[in-house]
PDB file of C-alpha atoms in Angstrom:
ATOM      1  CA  UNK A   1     136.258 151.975  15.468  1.00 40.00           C
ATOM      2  CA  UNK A   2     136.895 155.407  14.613  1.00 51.00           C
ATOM      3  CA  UNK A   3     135.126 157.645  11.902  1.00 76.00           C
ATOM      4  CA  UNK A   4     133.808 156.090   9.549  1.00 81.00           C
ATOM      5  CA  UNK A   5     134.799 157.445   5.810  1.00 85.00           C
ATOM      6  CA  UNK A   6     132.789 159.027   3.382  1.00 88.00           C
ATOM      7  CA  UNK A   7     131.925 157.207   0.162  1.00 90.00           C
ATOM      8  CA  UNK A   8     133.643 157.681  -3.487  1.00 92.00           C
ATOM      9  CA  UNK A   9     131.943 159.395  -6.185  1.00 92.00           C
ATOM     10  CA  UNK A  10     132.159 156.293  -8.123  1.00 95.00           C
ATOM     11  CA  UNK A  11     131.276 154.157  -5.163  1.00 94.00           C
ATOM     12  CA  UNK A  12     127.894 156.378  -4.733  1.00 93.00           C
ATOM     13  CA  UNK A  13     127.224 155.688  -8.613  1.00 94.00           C
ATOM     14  CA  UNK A  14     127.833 152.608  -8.541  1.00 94.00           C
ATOM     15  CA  UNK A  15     124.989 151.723  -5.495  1.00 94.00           C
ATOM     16  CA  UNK A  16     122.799 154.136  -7.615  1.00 93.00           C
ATOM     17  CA  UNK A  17     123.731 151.866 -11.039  1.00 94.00           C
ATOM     18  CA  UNK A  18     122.652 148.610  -8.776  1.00 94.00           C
ATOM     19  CA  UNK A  19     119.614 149.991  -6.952  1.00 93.00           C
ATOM     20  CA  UNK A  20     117.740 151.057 -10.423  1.00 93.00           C
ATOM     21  CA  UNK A  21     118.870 147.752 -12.003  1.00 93.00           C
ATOM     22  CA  UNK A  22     117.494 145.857  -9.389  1.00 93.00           C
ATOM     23  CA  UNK A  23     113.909 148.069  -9.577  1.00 95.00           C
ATOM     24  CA  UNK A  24     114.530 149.087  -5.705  1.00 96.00           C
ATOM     25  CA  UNK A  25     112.773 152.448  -5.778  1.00 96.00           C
ATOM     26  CA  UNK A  26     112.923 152.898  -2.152  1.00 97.00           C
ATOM     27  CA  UNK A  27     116.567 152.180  -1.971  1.00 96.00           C
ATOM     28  CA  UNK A  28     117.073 154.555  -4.989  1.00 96.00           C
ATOM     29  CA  UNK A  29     114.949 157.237  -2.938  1.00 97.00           C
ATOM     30  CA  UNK A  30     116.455 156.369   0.916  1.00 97.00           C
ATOM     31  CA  UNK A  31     120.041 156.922  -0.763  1.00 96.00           C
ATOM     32  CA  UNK A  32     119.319 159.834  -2.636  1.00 96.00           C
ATOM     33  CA  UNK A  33     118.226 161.857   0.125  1.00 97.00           C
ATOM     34  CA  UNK A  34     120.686 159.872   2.647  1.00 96.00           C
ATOM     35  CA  UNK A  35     123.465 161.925   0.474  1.00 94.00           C
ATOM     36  CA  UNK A  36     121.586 165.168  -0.822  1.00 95.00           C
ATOM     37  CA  UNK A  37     120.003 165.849   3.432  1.00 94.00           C
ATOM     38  CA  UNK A  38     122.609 165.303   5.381  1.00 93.00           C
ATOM     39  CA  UNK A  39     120.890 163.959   8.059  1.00 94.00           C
ATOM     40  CA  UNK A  40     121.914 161.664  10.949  1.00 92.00           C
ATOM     41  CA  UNK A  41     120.414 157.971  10.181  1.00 95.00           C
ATOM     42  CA  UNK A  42     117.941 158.829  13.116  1.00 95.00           C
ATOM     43  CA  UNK A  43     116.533 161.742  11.773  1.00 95.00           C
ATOM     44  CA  UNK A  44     116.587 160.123   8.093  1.00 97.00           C
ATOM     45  CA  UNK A  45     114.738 157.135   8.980  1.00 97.00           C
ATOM     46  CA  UNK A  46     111.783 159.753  10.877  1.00 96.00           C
ATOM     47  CA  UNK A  47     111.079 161.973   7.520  1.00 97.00           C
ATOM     48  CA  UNK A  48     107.735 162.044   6.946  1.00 97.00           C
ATOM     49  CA  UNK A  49     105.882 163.094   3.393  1.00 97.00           C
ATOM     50  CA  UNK A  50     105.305 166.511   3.941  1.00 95.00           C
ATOM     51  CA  UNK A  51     108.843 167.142   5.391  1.00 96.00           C
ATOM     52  CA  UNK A  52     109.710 166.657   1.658  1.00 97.00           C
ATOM     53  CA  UNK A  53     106.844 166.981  -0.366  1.00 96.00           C
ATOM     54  CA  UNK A  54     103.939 169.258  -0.686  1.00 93.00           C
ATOM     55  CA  UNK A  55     100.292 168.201  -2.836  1.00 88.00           C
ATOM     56  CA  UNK A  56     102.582 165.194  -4.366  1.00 83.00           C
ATOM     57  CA  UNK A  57     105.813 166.789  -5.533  1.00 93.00           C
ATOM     58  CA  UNK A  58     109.145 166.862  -3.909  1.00 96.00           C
ATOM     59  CA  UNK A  59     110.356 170.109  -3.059  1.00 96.00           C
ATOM     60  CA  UNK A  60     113.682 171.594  -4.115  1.00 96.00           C
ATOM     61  CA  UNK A  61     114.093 172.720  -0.407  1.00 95.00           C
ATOM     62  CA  UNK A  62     113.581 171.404   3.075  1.00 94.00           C
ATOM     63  CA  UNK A  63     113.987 171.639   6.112  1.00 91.00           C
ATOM     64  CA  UNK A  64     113.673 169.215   9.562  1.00 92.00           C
ATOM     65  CA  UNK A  65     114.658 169.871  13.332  1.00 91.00           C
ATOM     66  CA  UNK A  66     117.418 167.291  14.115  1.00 86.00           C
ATOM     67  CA  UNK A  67     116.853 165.047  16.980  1.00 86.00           C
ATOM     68  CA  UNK A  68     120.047 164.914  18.608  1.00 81.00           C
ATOM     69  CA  UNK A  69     120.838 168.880  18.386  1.00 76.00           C
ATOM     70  CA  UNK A  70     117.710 170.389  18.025  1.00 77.00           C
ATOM     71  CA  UNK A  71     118.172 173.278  15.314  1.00 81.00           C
ATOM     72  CA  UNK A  72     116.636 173.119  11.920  1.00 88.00           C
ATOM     73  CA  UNK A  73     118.806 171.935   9.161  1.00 89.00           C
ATOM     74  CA  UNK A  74     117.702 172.723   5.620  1.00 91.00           C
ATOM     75  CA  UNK A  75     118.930 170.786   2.587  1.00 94.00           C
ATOM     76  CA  UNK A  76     118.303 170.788  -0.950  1.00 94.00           C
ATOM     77  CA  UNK A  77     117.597 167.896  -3.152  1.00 95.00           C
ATOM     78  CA  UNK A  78     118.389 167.243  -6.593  1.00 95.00           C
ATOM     79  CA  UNK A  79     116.486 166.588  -9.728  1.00 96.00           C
ATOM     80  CA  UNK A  80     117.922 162.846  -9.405  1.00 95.00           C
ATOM     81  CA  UNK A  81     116.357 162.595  -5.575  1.00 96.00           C
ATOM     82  CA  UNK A  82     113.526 164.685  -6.385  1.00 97.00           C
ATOM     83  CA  UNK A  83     112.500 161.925  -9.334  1.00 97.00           C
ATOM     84  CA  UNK A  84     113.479 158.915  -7.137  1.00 97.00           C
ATOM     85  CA  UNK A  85     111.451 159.761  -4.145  1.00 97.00           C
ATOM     86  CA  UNK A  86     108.351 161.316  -6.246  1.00 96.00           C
ATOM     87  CA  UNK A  87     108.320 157.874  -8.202  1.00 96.00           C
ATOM     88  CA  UNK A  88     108.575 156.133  -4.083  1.00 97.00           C
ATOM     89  CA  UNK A  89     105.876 158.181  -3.101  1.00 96.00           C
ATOM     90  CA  UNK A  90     103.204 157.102  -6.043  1.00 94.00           C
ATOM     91  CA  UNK A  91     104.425 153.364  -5.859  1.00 94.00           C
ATOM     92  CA  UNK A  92     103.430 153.118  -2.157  1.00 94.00           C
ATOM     93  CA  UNK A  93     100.641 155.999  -2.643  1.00 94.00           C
ATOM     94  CA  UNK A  94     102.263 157.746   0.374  1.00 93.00           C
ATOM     95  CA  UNK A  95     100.034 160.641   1.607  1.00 92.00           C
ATOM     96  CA  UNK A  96     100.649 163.913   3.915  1.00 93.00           C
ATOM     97  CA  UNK A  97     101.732 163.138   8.029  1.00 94.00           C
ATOM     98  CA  UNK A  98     102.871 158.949   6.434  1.00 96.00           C
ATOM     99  CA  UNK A  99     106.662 158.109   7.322  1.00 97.00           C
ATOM    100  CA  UNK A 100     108.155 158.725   3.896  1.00 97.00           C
ATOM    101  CA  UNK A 101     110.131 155.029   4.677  1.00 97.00           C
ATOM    102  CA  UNK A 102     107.373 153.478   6.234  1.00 97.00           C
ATOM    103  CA  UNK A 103     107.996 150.171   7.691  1.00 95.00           C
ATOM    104  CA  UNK A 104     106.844 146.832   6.189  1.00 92.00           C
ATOM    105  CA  UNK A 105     105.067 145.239   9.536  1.00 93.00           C
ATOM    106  CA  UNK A 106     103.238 148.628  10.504  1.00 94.00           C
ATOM    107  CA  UNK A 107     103.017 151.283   7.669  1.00 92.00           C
ATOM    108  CA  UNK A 108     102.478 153.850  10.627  1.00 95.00           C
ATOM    109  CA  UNK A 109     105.800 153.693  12.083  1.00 97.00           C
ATOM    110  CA  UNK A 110     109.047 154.405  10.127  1.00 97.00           C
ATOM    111  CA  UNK A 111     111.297 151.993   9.065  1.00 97.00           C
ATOM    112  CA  UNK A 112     114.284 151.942  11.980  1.00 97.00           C
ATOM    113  CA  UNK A 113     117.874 152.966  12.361  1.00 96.00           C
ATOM    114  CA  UNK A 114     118.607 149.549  12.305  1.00 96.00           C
ATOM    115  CA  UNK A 115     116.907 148.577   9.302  1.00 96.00           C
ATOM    116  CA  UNK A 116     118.412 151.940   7.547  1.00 96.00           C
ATOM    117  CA  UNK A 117     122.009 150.233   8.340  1.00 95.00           C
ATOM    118  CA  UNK A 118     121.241 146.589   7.142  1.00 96.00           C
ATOM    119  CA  UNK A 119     119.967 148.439   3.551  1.00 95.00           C
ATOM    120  CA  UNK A 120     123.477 150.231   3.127  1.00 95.00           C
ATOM    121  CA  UNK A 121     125.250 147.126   4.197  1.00 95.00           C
ATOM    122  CA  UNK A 122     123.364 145.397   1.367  1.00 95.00           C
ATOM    123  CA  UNK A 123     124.421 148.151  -1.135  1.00 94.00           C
ATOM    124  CA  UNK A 124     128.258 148.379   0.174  1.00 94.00           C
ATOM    125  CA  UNK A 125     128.144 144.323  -0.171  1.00 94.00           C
ATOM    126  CA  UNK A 126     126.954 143.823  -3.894  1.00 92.00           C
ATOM    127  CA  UNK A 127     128.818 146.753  -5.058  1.00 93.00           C
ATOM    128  CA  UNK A 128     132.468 144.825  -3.071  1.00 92.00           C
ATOM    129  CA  UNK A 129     132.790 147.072  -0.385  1.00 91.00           C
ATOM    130  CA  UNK A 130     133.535 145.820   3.149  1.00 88.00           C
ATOM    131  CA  UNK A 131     130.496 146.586   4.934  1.00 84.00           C
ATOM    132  CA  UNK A 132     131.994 147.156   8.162  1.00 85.00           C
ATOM    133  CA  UNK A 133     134.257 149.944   7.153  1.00 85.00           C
ATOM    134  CA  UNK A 134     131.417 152.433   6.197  1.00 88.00           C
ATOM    135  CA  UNK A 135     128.025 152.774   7.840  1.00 88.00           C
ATOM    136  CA  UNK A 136     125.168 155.131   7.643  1.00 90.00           C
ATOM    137  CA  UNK A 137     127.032 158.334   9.069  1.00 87.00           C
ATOM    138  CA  UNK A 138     129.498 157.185   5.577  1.00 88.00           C
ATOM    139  CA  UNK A 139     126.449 158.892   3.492  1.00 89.00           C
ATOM    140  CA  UNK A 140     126.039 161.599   5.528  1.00 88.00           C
ATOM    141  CA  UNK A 141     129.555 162.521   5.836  1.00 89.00           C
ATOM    142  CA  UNK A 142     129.920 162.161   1.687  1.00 90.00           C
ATOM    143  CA  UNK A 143     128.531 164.818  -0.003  1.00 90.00           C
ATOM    144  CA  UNK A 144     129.702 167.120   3.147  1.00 90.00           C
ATOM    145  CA  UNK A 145     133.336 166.079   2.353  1.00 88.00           C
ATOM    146  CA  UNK A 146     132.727 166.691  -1.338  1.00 90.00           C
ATOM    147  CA  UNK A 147     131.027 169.980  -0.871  1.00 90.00           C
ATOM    148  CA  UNK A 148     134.338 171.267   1.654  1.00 88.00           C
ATOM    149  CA  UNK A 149     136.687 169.762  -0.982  1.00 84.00           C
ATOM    150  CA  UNK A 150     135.276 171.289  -3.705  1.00 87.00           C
ATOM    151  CA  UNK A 151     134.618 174.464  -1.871  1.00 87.00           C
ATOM    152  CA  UNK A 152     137.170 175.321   0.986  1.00 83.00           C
ATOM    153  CA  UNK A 153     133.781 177.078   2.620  1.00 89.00           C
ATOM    154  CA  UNK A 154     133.859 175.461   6.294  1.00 87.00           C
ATOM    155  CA  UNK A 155     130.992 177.373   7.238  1.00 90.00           C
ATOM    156  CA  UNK A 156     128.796 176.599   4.180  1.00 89.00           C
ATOM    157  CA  UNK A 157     129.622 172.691   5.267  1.00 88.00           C
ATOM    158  CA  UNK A 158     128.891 173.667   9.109  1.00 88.00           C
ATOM    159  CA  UNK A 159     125.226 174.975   8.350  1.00 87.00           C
ATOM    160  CA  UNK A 160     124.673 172.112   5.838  1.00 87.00           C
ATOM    161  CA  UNK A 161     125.539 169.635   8.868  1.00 86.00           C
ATOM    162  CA  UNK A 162     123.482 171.688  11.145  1.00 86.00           C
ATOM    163  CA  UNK A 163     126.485 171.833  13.596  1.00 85.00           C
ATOM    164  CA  UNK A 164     126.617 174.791  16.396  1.00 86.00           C
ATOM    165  CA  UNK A 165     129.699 174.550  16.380  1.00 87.00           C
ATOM    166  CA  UNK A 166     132.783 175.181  13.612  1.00 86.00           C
ATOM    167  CA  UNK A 167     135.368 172.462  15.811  1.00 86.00           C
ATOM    168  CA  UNK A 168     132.518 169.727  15.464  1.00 83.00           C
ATOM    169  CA  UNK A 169     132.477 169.882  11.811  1.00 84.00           C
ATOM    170  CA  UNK A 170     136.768 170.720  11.614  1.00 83.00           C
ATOM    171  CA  UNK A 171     136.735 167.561  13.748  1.00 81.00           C
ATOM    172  CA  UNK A 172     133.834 165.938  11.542  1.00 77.00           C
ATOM    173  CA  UNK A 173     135.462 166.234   8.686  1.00 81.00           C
ATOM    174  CA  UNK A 174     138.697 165.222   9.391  1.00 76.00           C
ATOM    175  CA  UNK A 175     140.378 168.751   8.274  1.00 72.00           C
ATOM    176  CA  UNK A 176     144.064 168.717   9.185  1.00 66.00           C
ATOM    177  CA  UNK A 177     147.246 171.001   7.765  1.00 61.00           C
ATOM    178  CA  UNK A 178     146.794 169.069   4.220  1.00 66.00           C
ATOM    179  CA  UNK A 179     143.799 170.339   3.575  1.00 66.00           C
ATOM    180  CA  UNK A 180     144.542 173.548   3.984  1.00 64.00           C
ATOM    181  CA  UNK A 181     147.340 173.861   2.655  1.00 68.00           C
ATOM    182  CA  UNK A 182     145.920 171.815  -0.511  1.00 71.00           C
ATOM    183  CA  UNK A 183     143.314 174.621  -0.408  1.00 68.00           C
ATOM    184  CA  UNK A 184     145.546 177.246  -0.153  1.00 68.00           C
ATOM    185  CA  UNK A 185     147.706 176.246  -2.826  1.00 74.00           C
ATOM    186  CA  UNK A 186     144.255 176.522  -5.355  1.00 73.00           C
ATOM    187  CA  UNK A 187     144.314 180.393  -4.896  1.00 71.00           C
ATOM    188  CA  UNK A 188     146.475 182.418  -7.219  1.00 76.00           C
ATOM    189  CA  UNK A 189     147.321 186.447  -5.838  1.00 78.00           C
TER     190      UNK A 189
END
């Protein structure tokens, strides 16, 4: 199967366009901060409120200890994710210690992994993407990709991805001589 790619600017806009069409705040909010944390689906899906937010509003910052590593990550989150998960939060009147994506059987419990994959599916689907060729680790790989392209700064990308290691996220990534060189050829002596 392979890595699975990172999403398209256009493709992530799209979703977005769809989602807020549709009135699916929680989508809006789960995608949002699917792209803006980072986070592996398992660690995504297990957010609760006051990971994020603090007395009702979304902070600007935060940070989580990843499950399958164990360090803290931190990530930011937009004005966009900031809006669409403060407007989640008052629809379902989500309170401190709640799963932020509580599930629909037993509001207690988060929804799962599982769940988290069938939504993007859904997404990739109505927008005409093959929902076999991207999956959840698509979002988080997306606006890592973006920030390397953009930036060249593999360690900036390795902290953001909470990796201990600079080969995991060269490997990650999917960096080969192309990129560097296409980096290289950016910078003027």
């Amino acid at each position: 199967m392979g890595h699975k790619p990172p999403l398209k600017a256009k493709e992530i806009w799209s979703i977005w366009v769809r989602v807020q069409v549709a009135h699916r705040i929680r989508d809006l909010a789960l995608s949002n901060l699917a792209l803006d944390s980072k986070l592996r689906a398992c660690d995504l899906v297990a957010l609760r409120v006051d990971d994020v937010a603090l007395n009702g509003r979304v902070r600007p910052r935060a940070s989580v200890i990843q499950r399958k590593t164990g360090p803290t990550v931190q990530f930011e989150t937009t004005e966009h994710t900031r809006e669409a998960v403060g407007r989640w939060l008052e629809k379902k009147e989500l309170h401190k210690g709640e799963p932020l994506f509580p599930s629909r059987i037993n509001r207690a419990r988060p929804i799962t992994t599982g769940q988290y994959a069938r939504l993007l599916a859904s997404w990739l689907r109505v927008i005409g993407l093959d929902s076999l060729a991207s999956g959840t680790h698509s979002l988080r790989r997306t606006k890592a990709s973006m920030t390397y392209r953009r930036t060249g700064n593999l360690r900036a990308v390795q902290l953001l991805l909470g990796h201990t290691k600079i080969k995991s996220t060269v490997r990650y990534l999917g960096i080969d001589v192309d990129d560097a060189l296409l980096i290289a050829e950016q910078v003027e002596i």
